[in-house]
């Protein structure tokens, strides 16, 4: 009961005089003692520093290489082929070191060229310029005045209210993606140089079937694109017999699903969709081989990665976003997965070409390219001439390709039936 009567509020001059007037000044001694006790307590940070740290868990050792027992069964002829290819891969790996040197040196990337060399096949790709600061970019936006000689474009990163868009970091993110797409790219002629039992048409049939599988299991588009990349990169460095091609396909989709999907299909579901041609153990064995080949680094930027960014830049010229443009560009980009010859184009080039051709298909009254698209893609219209023409041939099906999974998919109403649209002849003045 005595403790309840103790005054615990801070002692002020007004409060002290009130206590003296009421005859309760004696209780202030207790208050002062409480305050002194409180001041003698150590701060929380001091307690934490003096507490003995608990025993930490031991760090796990790095995961070692997973050996591939079944590789002993590969033909001797295939081993010789792979050895020759690995020699050429040593030349191609110079891309990574050159890109790293350019980033560390801080030089102007506009003037630097990165060479991807594979025997007699040499392709040169220009690194994109480093993104400017937000203050410099805002000065070049349409309607602003500046002394810098910069093209006028619409700022698609001005919507800072949506945290999902990562507007503050988007330019730097996509710059790093543009650098990453130059690494670990399959050489465009690996089918002729490495694979003796698999042809381009077999690859096309597999990818066409995987499009149907992705629709059956309602997988996100990124899973399909990553699946095709995993297939090409594995075939780029490993001989494979045709009897195991479908096994490679479902295994790569299994890995991609684990990476991209929230609820990935189970192994048994992939075995079932192949009419149980392969067992669960065979899929797990192939999964070990694929992951070992990739050193567990499976992600790479795909055309779909860049398409989202480029479509946002394309939609900036419209008062309202056009769903037809998005569906048509996605359709054109997905068509390239089946055609083996599009491996010679960078993913960002394919995405930019799809936006170019989609805009031309929907509207011939305006030029399909503008300063905003040129700024965010870093490609001029002339840079896309070869890829846009190749993409139009694919759209018009000039070669009479019988594979129709992608075309049937985009004839559905939910995709605005964009597969039935045909683009008019491309004019030379567009480039």
Short mmCIF file of N, CA and C in Angstrom, two decimals, residues 116-239:
data_model
loop_
_atom_site.label_atom_id
_atom_site.label_comp_id
_atom_site.label_asym_id
_atom_site.label_seq_id
_atom_site.Cartn_x
_atom_site.Cartn_y
_atom_site.Cartn_z
N UNK A 116 32.22 -11.74 -79.52
CA UNK A 116 31.90 -13.11 -79.19
C UNK A 116 32.43 -13.96 -80.32
N UNK A 117 33.48 -14.73 -80.07
CA UNK A 117 34.17 -15.45 -81.13
C UNK A 117 33.95 -16.93 -80.97
N UNK A 118 33.57 -17.58 -82.04
CA UNK A 118 33.45 -19.03 -82.05
C UNK A 118 33.93 -19.52 -83.40
N UNK A 119 35.20 -19.92 -83.48
CA UNK A 119 35.83 -20.35 -84.71
C UNK A 119 35.68 -19.26 -85.77
N UNK A 120 34.92 -19.59 -86.85
CA UNK A 120 34.77 -18.64 -87.95
C UNK A 120 33.58 -17.71 -87.77
N UNK A 121 32.83 -17.88 -86.67
CA UNK A 121 31.63 -17.07 -86.44
C UNK A 121 31.97 -15.95 -85.46
N UNK A 122 31.98 -14.71 -85.91
CA UNK A 122 32.32 -13.57 -85.07
C UNK A 122 31.16 -12.59 -85.09
N UNK A 123 30.64 -12.29 -83.90
CA UNK A 123 29.57 -11.31 -83.77
C UNK A 123 30.02 -10.24 -82.79
N UNK A 124 29.80 -8.99 -83.15
CA UNK A 124 30.19 -7.88 -82.29
C UNK A 124 28.94 -7.21 -81.74
N UNK A 125 28.92 -7.04 -80.45
CA UNK A 125 27.79 -6.43 -79.78
C UNK A 125 28.28 -5.23 -78.99
N UNK A 126 27.59 -4.14 -79.13
CA UNK A 126 27.97 -2.92 -78.43
C UNK A 126 27.32 -2.88 -77.05
N UNK A 127 28.13 -2.62 -76.06
CA UNK A 127 27.58 -2.48 -74.72
C UNK A 127 26.68 -1.25 -74.65
N UNK A 128 25.55 -1.34 -73.94
CA UNK A 128 24.69 -0.17 -73.81
C UNK A 128 25.37 0.89 -72.97
N UNK A 129 25.06 2.17 -73.20
CA UNK A 129 25.64 3.23 -72.36
C UNK A 129 25.11 3.14 -70.95
N UNK A 130 25.94 3.52 -70.02
CA UNK A 130 25.49 3.53 -68.63
C UNK A 130 24.36 4.53 -68.45
N UNK A 131 23.34 4.19 -67.65
CA UNK A 131 22.22 5.12 -67.47
C UNK A 131 22.67 6.40 -66.81
N UNK A 132 22.11 7.52 -67.28
CA UNK A 132 22.41 8.82 -66.69
C UNK A 132 21.72 8.96 -65.34
N UNK A 133 22.16 9.95 -64.59
CA UNK A 133 21.50 10.22 -63.32
C UNK A 133 20.09 10.72 -63.54
N UNK A 134 19.26 10.59 -62.51
CA UNK A 134 17.86 11.00 -62.64
C UNK A 134 17.75 12.49 -62.93
N UNK A 135 18.65 13.30 -62.40
CA UNK A 135 18.59 14.74 -62.64
C UNK A 135 18.88 15.06 -64.09
N UNK A 136 19.82 14.33 -64.70
CA UNK A 136 20.15 14.56 -66.11
C UNK A 136 19.05 14.04 -67.00
N UNK A 137 18.47 12.87 -66.64
CA UNK A 137 17.41 12.30 -67.45
C UNK A 137 16.18 13.19 -67.44
N UNK A 138 15.85 13.75 -66.29
CA UNK A 138 14.67 14.61 -66.20
C UNK A 138 14.83 15.85 -67.06
N UNK A 139 16.06 16.31 -67.23
CA UNK A 139 16.28 17.50 -68.05
C UNK A 139 16.07 17.23 -69.52
N UNK A 140 16.08 15.97 -69.91
CA UNK A 140 15.88 15.62 -71.32
C UNK A 140 14.45 15.18 -71.61
N UNK A 141 13.59 15.21 -70.61
CA UNK A 141 12.21 14.80 -70.81
C UNK A 141 11.49 15.83 -71.66
N UNK A 142 10.51 15.36 -72.41
CA UNK A 142 9.73 16.24 -73.28
C UNK A 142 9.10 17.35 -72.44
N UNK A 143 9.27 18.59 -72.91
CA UNK A 143 8.68 19.74 -72.24
C UNK A 143 9.64 20.46 -71.32
N UNK A 144 10.84 19.93 -71.11
CA UNK A 144 11.81 20.59 -70.24
C UNK A 144 12.88 21.24 -71.09
N UNK A 145 13.52 22.24 -70.54
CA UNK A 145 14.56 22.96 -71.26
C UNK A 145 15.91 22.63 -70.66
N UNK A 146 16.90 22.44 -71.48
CA UNK A 146 18.24 22.11 -71.01
C UNK A 146 19.26 22.53 -72.04
N UNK A 147 20.47 22.72 -71.58
CA UNK A 147 21.54 23.07 -72.48
C UNK A 147 22.20 21.84 -73.07
N UNK A 148 21.96 20.67 -72.46
CA UNK A 148 22.56 19.45 -72.98
C UNK A 148 21.89 19.05 -74.28
N UNK A 149 22.69 18.51 -75.17
CA UNK A 149 22.17 18.07 -76.47
C UNK A 149 21.67 16.64 -76.35
N UNK A 150 20.52 16.47 -75.71
CA UNK A 150 19.94 15.16 -75.49
C UNK A 150 18.61 15.06 -76.23
N UNK A 151 18.29 13.87 -76.80
CA UNK A 151 17.00 13.71 -77.47
C UNK A 151 15.86 13.79 -76.46
N UNK A 152 14.73 14.29 -76.90
CA UNK A 152 13.57 14.42 -76.03
C UNK A 152 12.83 13.09 -75.99
N UNK A 153 12.54 12.62 -74.80
CA UNK A 153 11.84 11.36 -74.64
C UNK A 153 10.91 11.46 -73.44
N UNK A 154 9.97 10.53 -73.37
CA UNK A 154 9.03 10.47 -72.26
C UNK A 154 9.64 9.65 -71.13
N UNK A 155 9.61 10.20 -69.94
CA UNK A 155 10.19 9.51 -68.78
C UNK A 155 9.19 8.47 -68.27
N UNK A 156 9.51 7.20 -68.49
CA UNK A 156 8.60 6.13 -68.05
C UNK A 156 8.86 5.72 -66.60
N UNK A 157 9.88 6.31 -65.99
CA UNK A 157 10.21 5.99 -64.60
C UNK A 157 9.80 7.10 -63.64
N UNK A 158 8.89 7.95 -64.08
CA UNK A 158 8.46 9.07 -63.22
C UNK A 158 7.39 8.67 -62.22
N UNK A 159 6.82 7.46 -62.37
CA UNK A 159 5.78 7.01 -61.45
C UNK A 159 6.43 6.39 -60.22
N UNK A 160 6.79 7.24 -59.28
CA UNK A 160 7.46 6.77 -58.07
C UNK A 160 6.48 6.20 -57.04
N UNK A 161 5.18 6.30 -57.29
CA UNK A 161 4.20 5.87 -56.31
C UNK A 161 4.06 4.35 -56.28
N UNK A 162 4.38 3.68 -57.38
CA UNK A 162 4.25 2.22 -57.45
C UNK A 162 5.58 1.58 -57.07
N UNK A 163 5.69 0.98 -55.90
CA UNK A 163 6.98 0.40 -55.49
C UNK A 163 7.37 -0.82 -56.31
N UNK A 164 6.38 -1.47 -56.96
CA UNK A 164 6.69 -2.67 -57.74
C UNK A 164 7.47 -2.34 -59.01
N UNK A 165 7.41 -1.09 -59.46
CA UNK A 165 8.11 -0.71 -60.69
C UNK A 165 9.59 -0.43 -60.45
N UNK A 166 9.98 -0.24 -59.21
CA UNK A 166 11.39 0.04 -58.87
C UNK A 166 11.94 1.16 -59.75
N UNK A 167 11.17 2.25 -59.84
CA UNK A 167 11.52 3.33 -60.77
C UNK A 167 12.91 3.91 -60.50
N UNK A 168 13.27 3.98 -59.24
CA UNK A 168 14.55 4.59 -58.90
C UNK A 168 15.73 3.75 -59.39
N UNK A 169 15.54 2.42 -59.39
CA UNK A 169 16.64 1.52 -59.73
C UNK A 169 16.50 0.89 -61.11
N UNK A 170 15.37 1.10 -61.78
CA UNK A 170 15.11 0.42 -63.05
C UNK A 170 16.20 0.64 -64.09
N UNK A 171 16.68 1.87 -64.32
CA UNK A 171 17.73 2.05 -65.34
C UNK A 171 18.99 1.23 -65.05
N UNK A 172 19.40 1.20 -63.80
CA UNK A 172 20.61 0.45 -63.44
C UNK A 172 20.36 -1.05 -63.54
N UNK A 173 19.16 -1.48 -63.17
CA UNK A 173 18.82 -2.91 -63.26
C UNK A 173 18.90 -3.39 -64.70
N UNK A 174 18.29 -2.64 -65.60
CA UNK A 174 18.26 -3.08 -67.00
C UNK A 174 19.61 -2.90 -67.68
N UNK A 175 20.41 -1.98 -67.20
CA UNK A 175 21.78 -1.89 -67.72
C UNK A 175 22.55 -3.17 -67.37
N UNK A 176 22.43 -3.62 -66.14
CA UNK A 176 23.11 -4.85 -65.74
C UNK A 176 22.57 -6.06 -66.48
N UNK A 177 21.27 -6.06 -66.78
CA UNK A 177 20.70 -7.15 -67.57
C UNK A 177 21.25 -7.15 -68.99
N UNK A 178 21.45 -5.97 -69.54
CA UNK A 178 22.02 -5.88 -70.89
C UNK A 178 23.46 -6.40 -70.92
N UNK A 179 24.19 -6.17 -69.85
CA UNK A 179 25.54 -6.71 -69.76
C UNK A 179 25.49 -8.23 -69.57
N UNK A 180 24.53 -8.70 -68.78
CA UNK A 180 24.43 -10.14 -68.49
C UNK A 180 24.05 -10.95 -69.71
N UNK A 181 23.29 -10.35 -70.63
CA UNK A 181 22.86 -11.12 -71.80
C UNK A 181 24.02 -11.46 -72.73
N UNK A 182 25.15 -10.78 -72.56
CA UNK A 182 26.32 -11.08 -73.38
C UNK A 182 27.09 -12.29 -72.87
N UNK A 183 26.75 -12.75 -71.68
CA UNK A 183 27.47 -13.87 -71.09
C UNK A 183 26.70 -15.17 -71.32
N UNK A 184 27.42 -16.24 -71.44
CA UNK A 184 26.85 -17.60 -71.55
C UNK A 184 25.77 -17.67 -72.61
N UNK A 185 26.11 -17.25 -73.81
CA UNK A 185 25.18 -17.35 -74.93
C UNK A 185 25.56 -18.53 -75.80
N UNK A 186 24.59 -19.40 -76.16
CA UNK A 186 24.91 -20.51 -77.06
C UNK A 186 25.35 -19.99 -78.42
N UNK A 187 26.35 -20.62 -79.00
CA UNK A 187 26.77 -20.23 -80.34
C UNK A 187 25.67 -20.61 -81.32
N UNK A 188 25.41 -19.80 -82.34
CA UNK A 188 24.26 -20.04 -83.22
C UNK A 188 24.34 -21.32 -84.04
N UNK A 189 25.53 -21.93 -84.16
CA UNK A 189 25.65 -23.11 -85.01
C UNK A 189 25.98 -24.37 -84.21
N UNK A 190 25.58 -24.41 -82.94
CA UNK A 190 25.93 -25.57 -82.12
C UNK A 190 25.25 -26.85 -82.61
N UNK A 191 24.11 -26.73 -83.26
CA UNK A 191 23.39 -27.91 -83.73
C UNK A 191 24.18 -28.63 -84.81
N UNK A 192 24.83 -27.87 -85.68
CA UNK A 192 25.61 -28.48 -86.76
C UNK A 192 26.97 -28.98 -86.27
N UNK A 193 27.53 -28.34 -85.27
CA UNK A 193 28.89 -28.64 -84.86
C UNK A 193 28.96 -29.68 -83.74
N UNK A 194 27.91 -29.80 -82.95
CA UNK A 194 27.96 -30.69 -81.78
C UNK A 194 27.00 -31.86 -81.90
N UNK A 195 25.76 -31.56 -82.23
CA UNK A 195 24.72 -32.58 -82.23
C UNK A 195 24.69 -33.32 -83.56
N UNK A 196 24.92 -34.62 -83.50
CA UNK A 196 24.88 -35.46 -84.70
C UNK A 196 23.62 -36.30 -84.79
N UNK A 197 22.90 -36.39 -83.67
CA UNK A 197 21.69 -37.21 -83.65
C UNK A 197 20.43 -36.37 -83.51
N UNK A 198 20.59 -35.06 -83.32
CA UNK A 198 19.46 -34.15 -83.15
C UNK A 198 19.53 -33.07 -84.22
N UNK A 199 18.40 -32.72 -84.79
CA UNK A 199 18.35 -31.71 -85.84
C UNK A 199 17.59 -30.48 -85.36
N UNK A 200 17.62 -29.44 -86.20
CA UNK A 200 16.90 -28.22 -85.88
C UNK A 200 15.40 -28.46 -85.79
N UNK A 201 14.89 -29.30 -86.68
CA UNK A 201 13.45 -29.58 -86.68
C UNK A 201 13.03 -30.32 -85.41
N UNK A 202 13.90 -31.21 -84.92
CA UNK A 202 13.58 -31.91 -83.67
C UNK A 202 13.52 -30.93 -82.50
N UNK A 203 14.45 -29.99 -82.48
CA UNK A 203 14.42 -28.96 -81.45
C UNK A 203 13.13 -28.16 -81.54
N UNK A 204 12.72 -27.79 -82.76
CA UNK A 204 11.49 -27.03 -82.94
C UNK A 204 10.27 -27.80 -82.47
N UNK A 205 10.23 -29.11 -82.76
CA UNK A 205 9.10 -29.93 -82.32
C UNK A 205 9.05 -29.99 -80.79
N UNK A 206 10.21 -30.12 -80.17
CA UNK A 206 10.26 -30.16 -78.70
C UNK A 206 9.74 -28.86 -78.09
N UNK A 207 10.22 -27.73 -78.59
CA UNK A 207 9.79 -26.44 -78.04
C UNK A 207 8.30 -26.22 -78.29
N UNK A 208 7.82 -26.61 -79.46
CA UNK A 208 6.40 -26.48 -79.78
C UNK A 208 5.56 -27.29 -78.79
N UNK A 209 6.03 -28.48 -78.45
CA UNK A 209 5.32 -29.31 -77.48
C UNK A 209 5.39 -28.70 -76.08
N UNK A 210 6.52 -28.10 -75.74
CA UNK A 210 6.66 -27.47 -74.42
C UNK A 210 5.74 -26.26 -74.27
N UNK A 211 5.44 -25.59 -75.38
CA UNK A 211 4.47 -24.49 -75.33
C UNK A 211 3.10 -25.04 -74.89
N UNK A 212 2.73 -26.20 -75.43
CA UNK A 212 1.47 -26.82 -75.03
C UNK A 212 1.50 -27.25 -73.56
N UNK A 213 2.65 -27.76 -73.13
CA UNK A 213 2.79 -28.18 -71.73
C UNK A 213 2.65 -26.98 -70.80
N UNK A 214 3.27 -25.87 -71.15
CA UNK A 214 3.17 -24.67 -70.32
C UNK A 214 1.73 -24.16 -70.24
N UNK A 215 0.99 -24.32 -71.33
CA UNK A 215 -0.43 -23.94 -71.30
C UNK A 215 -1.24 -24.92 -70.45
N UNK A 216 -0.89 -26.20 -70.52
CA UNK A 216 -1.61 -27.21 -69.76
C UNK A 216 -1.48 -26.97 -68.26
N UNK A 217 -0.30 -26.59 -67.83
CA UNK A 217 -0.05 -26.37 -66.41
C UNK A 217 -0.12 -24.90 -66.03
N UNK A 218 -0.56 -24.05 -66.95
CA UNK A 218 -0.72 -22.60 -66.72
C UNK A 218 0.54 -21.99 -66.09
N UNK A 219 1.67 -22.25 -66.72
CA UNK A 219 2.94 -21.70 -66.25
C UNK A 219 3.10 -20.27 -66.74
N UNK A 220 3.86 -19.48 -66.02
CA UNK A 220 4.11 -18.10 -66.42
C UNK A 220 5.03 -18.10 -67.63
N UNK A 221 4.97 -17.06 -68.47
CA UNK A 221 5.81 -17.03 -69.67
C UNK A 221 7.30 -17.13 -69.37
N UNK A 222 7.75 -16.57 -68.26
CA UNK A 222 9.18 -16.62 -67.93
C UNK A 222 9.68 -18.06 -67.80
N UNK A 223 8.82 -18.95 -67.34
CA UNK A 223 9.22 -20.36 -67.21
C UNK A 223 9.51 -20.96 -68.57
N UNK A 224 8.67 -20.66 -69.56
CA UNK A 224 8.87 -21.19 -70.90
C UNK A 224 10.16 -20.65 -71.52
N UNK A 225 10.39 -19.36 -71.39
CA UNK A 225 11.60 -18.76 -71.97
C UNK A 225 12.86 -19.31 -71.31
N UNK A 226 12.83 -19.45 -70.00
CA UNK A 226 14.00 -19.98 -69.31
C UNK A 226 14.22 -21.45 -69.66
N UNK A 227 13.14 -22.18 -69.87
CA UNK A 227 13.25 -23.59 -70.27
C UNK A 227 13.99 -23.73 -71.59
N UNK A 228 13.60 -22.93 -72.56
CA UNK A 228 14.24 -23.01 -73.88
C UNK A 228 15.71 -22.62 -73.80
N UNK A 229 16.00 -21.61 -72.98
CA UNK A 229 17.41 -21.23 -72.83
C UNK A 229 18.22 -22.37 -72.21
N UNK A 230 17.68 -23.03 -71.19
CA UNK A 230 18.40 -24.14 -70.55
C UNK A 230 18.64 -25.27 -71.54
N UNK A 231 17.67 -25.54 -72.38
CA UNK A 231 17.83 -26.60 -73.39
C UNK A 231 18.95 -26.24 -74.35
N UNK A 232 18.93 -25.04 -74.88
CA UNK A 232 19.94 -24.63 -75.86
C UNK A 232 21.33 -24.59 -75.25
N UNK A 233 21.43 -24.10 -74.03
CA UNK A 233 22.75 -24.00 -73.42
C UNK A 233 23.31 -25.39 -73.09
N UNK A 234 22.45 -26.33 -72.71
CA UNK A 234 22.92 -27.70 -72.45
C UNK A 234 23.34 -28.37 -73.74
N UNK A 235 22.54 -28.23 -74.79
CA UNK A 235 22.90 -28.82 -76.08
C UNK A 235 24.12 -28.15 -76.68
N UNK A 236 24.37 -26.92 -76.29
CA UNK A 236 25.53 -26.19 -76.78
C UNK A 236 26.84 -26.83 -76.34
N UNK A 237 26.83 -27.52 -75.20
CA UNK A 237 28.08 -28.08 -74.68
C UNK A 237 28.05 -29.57 -74.42
N UNK A 238 26.95 -30.26 -74.76
CA UNK A 238 26.85 -31.69 -74.46
C UNK A 238 26.20 -32.42 -75.63
N UNK A 239 26.79 -33.52 -76.03
CA UNK A 239 26.17 -34.37 -77.03
C UNK A 239 24.99 -35.10 -76.40
#
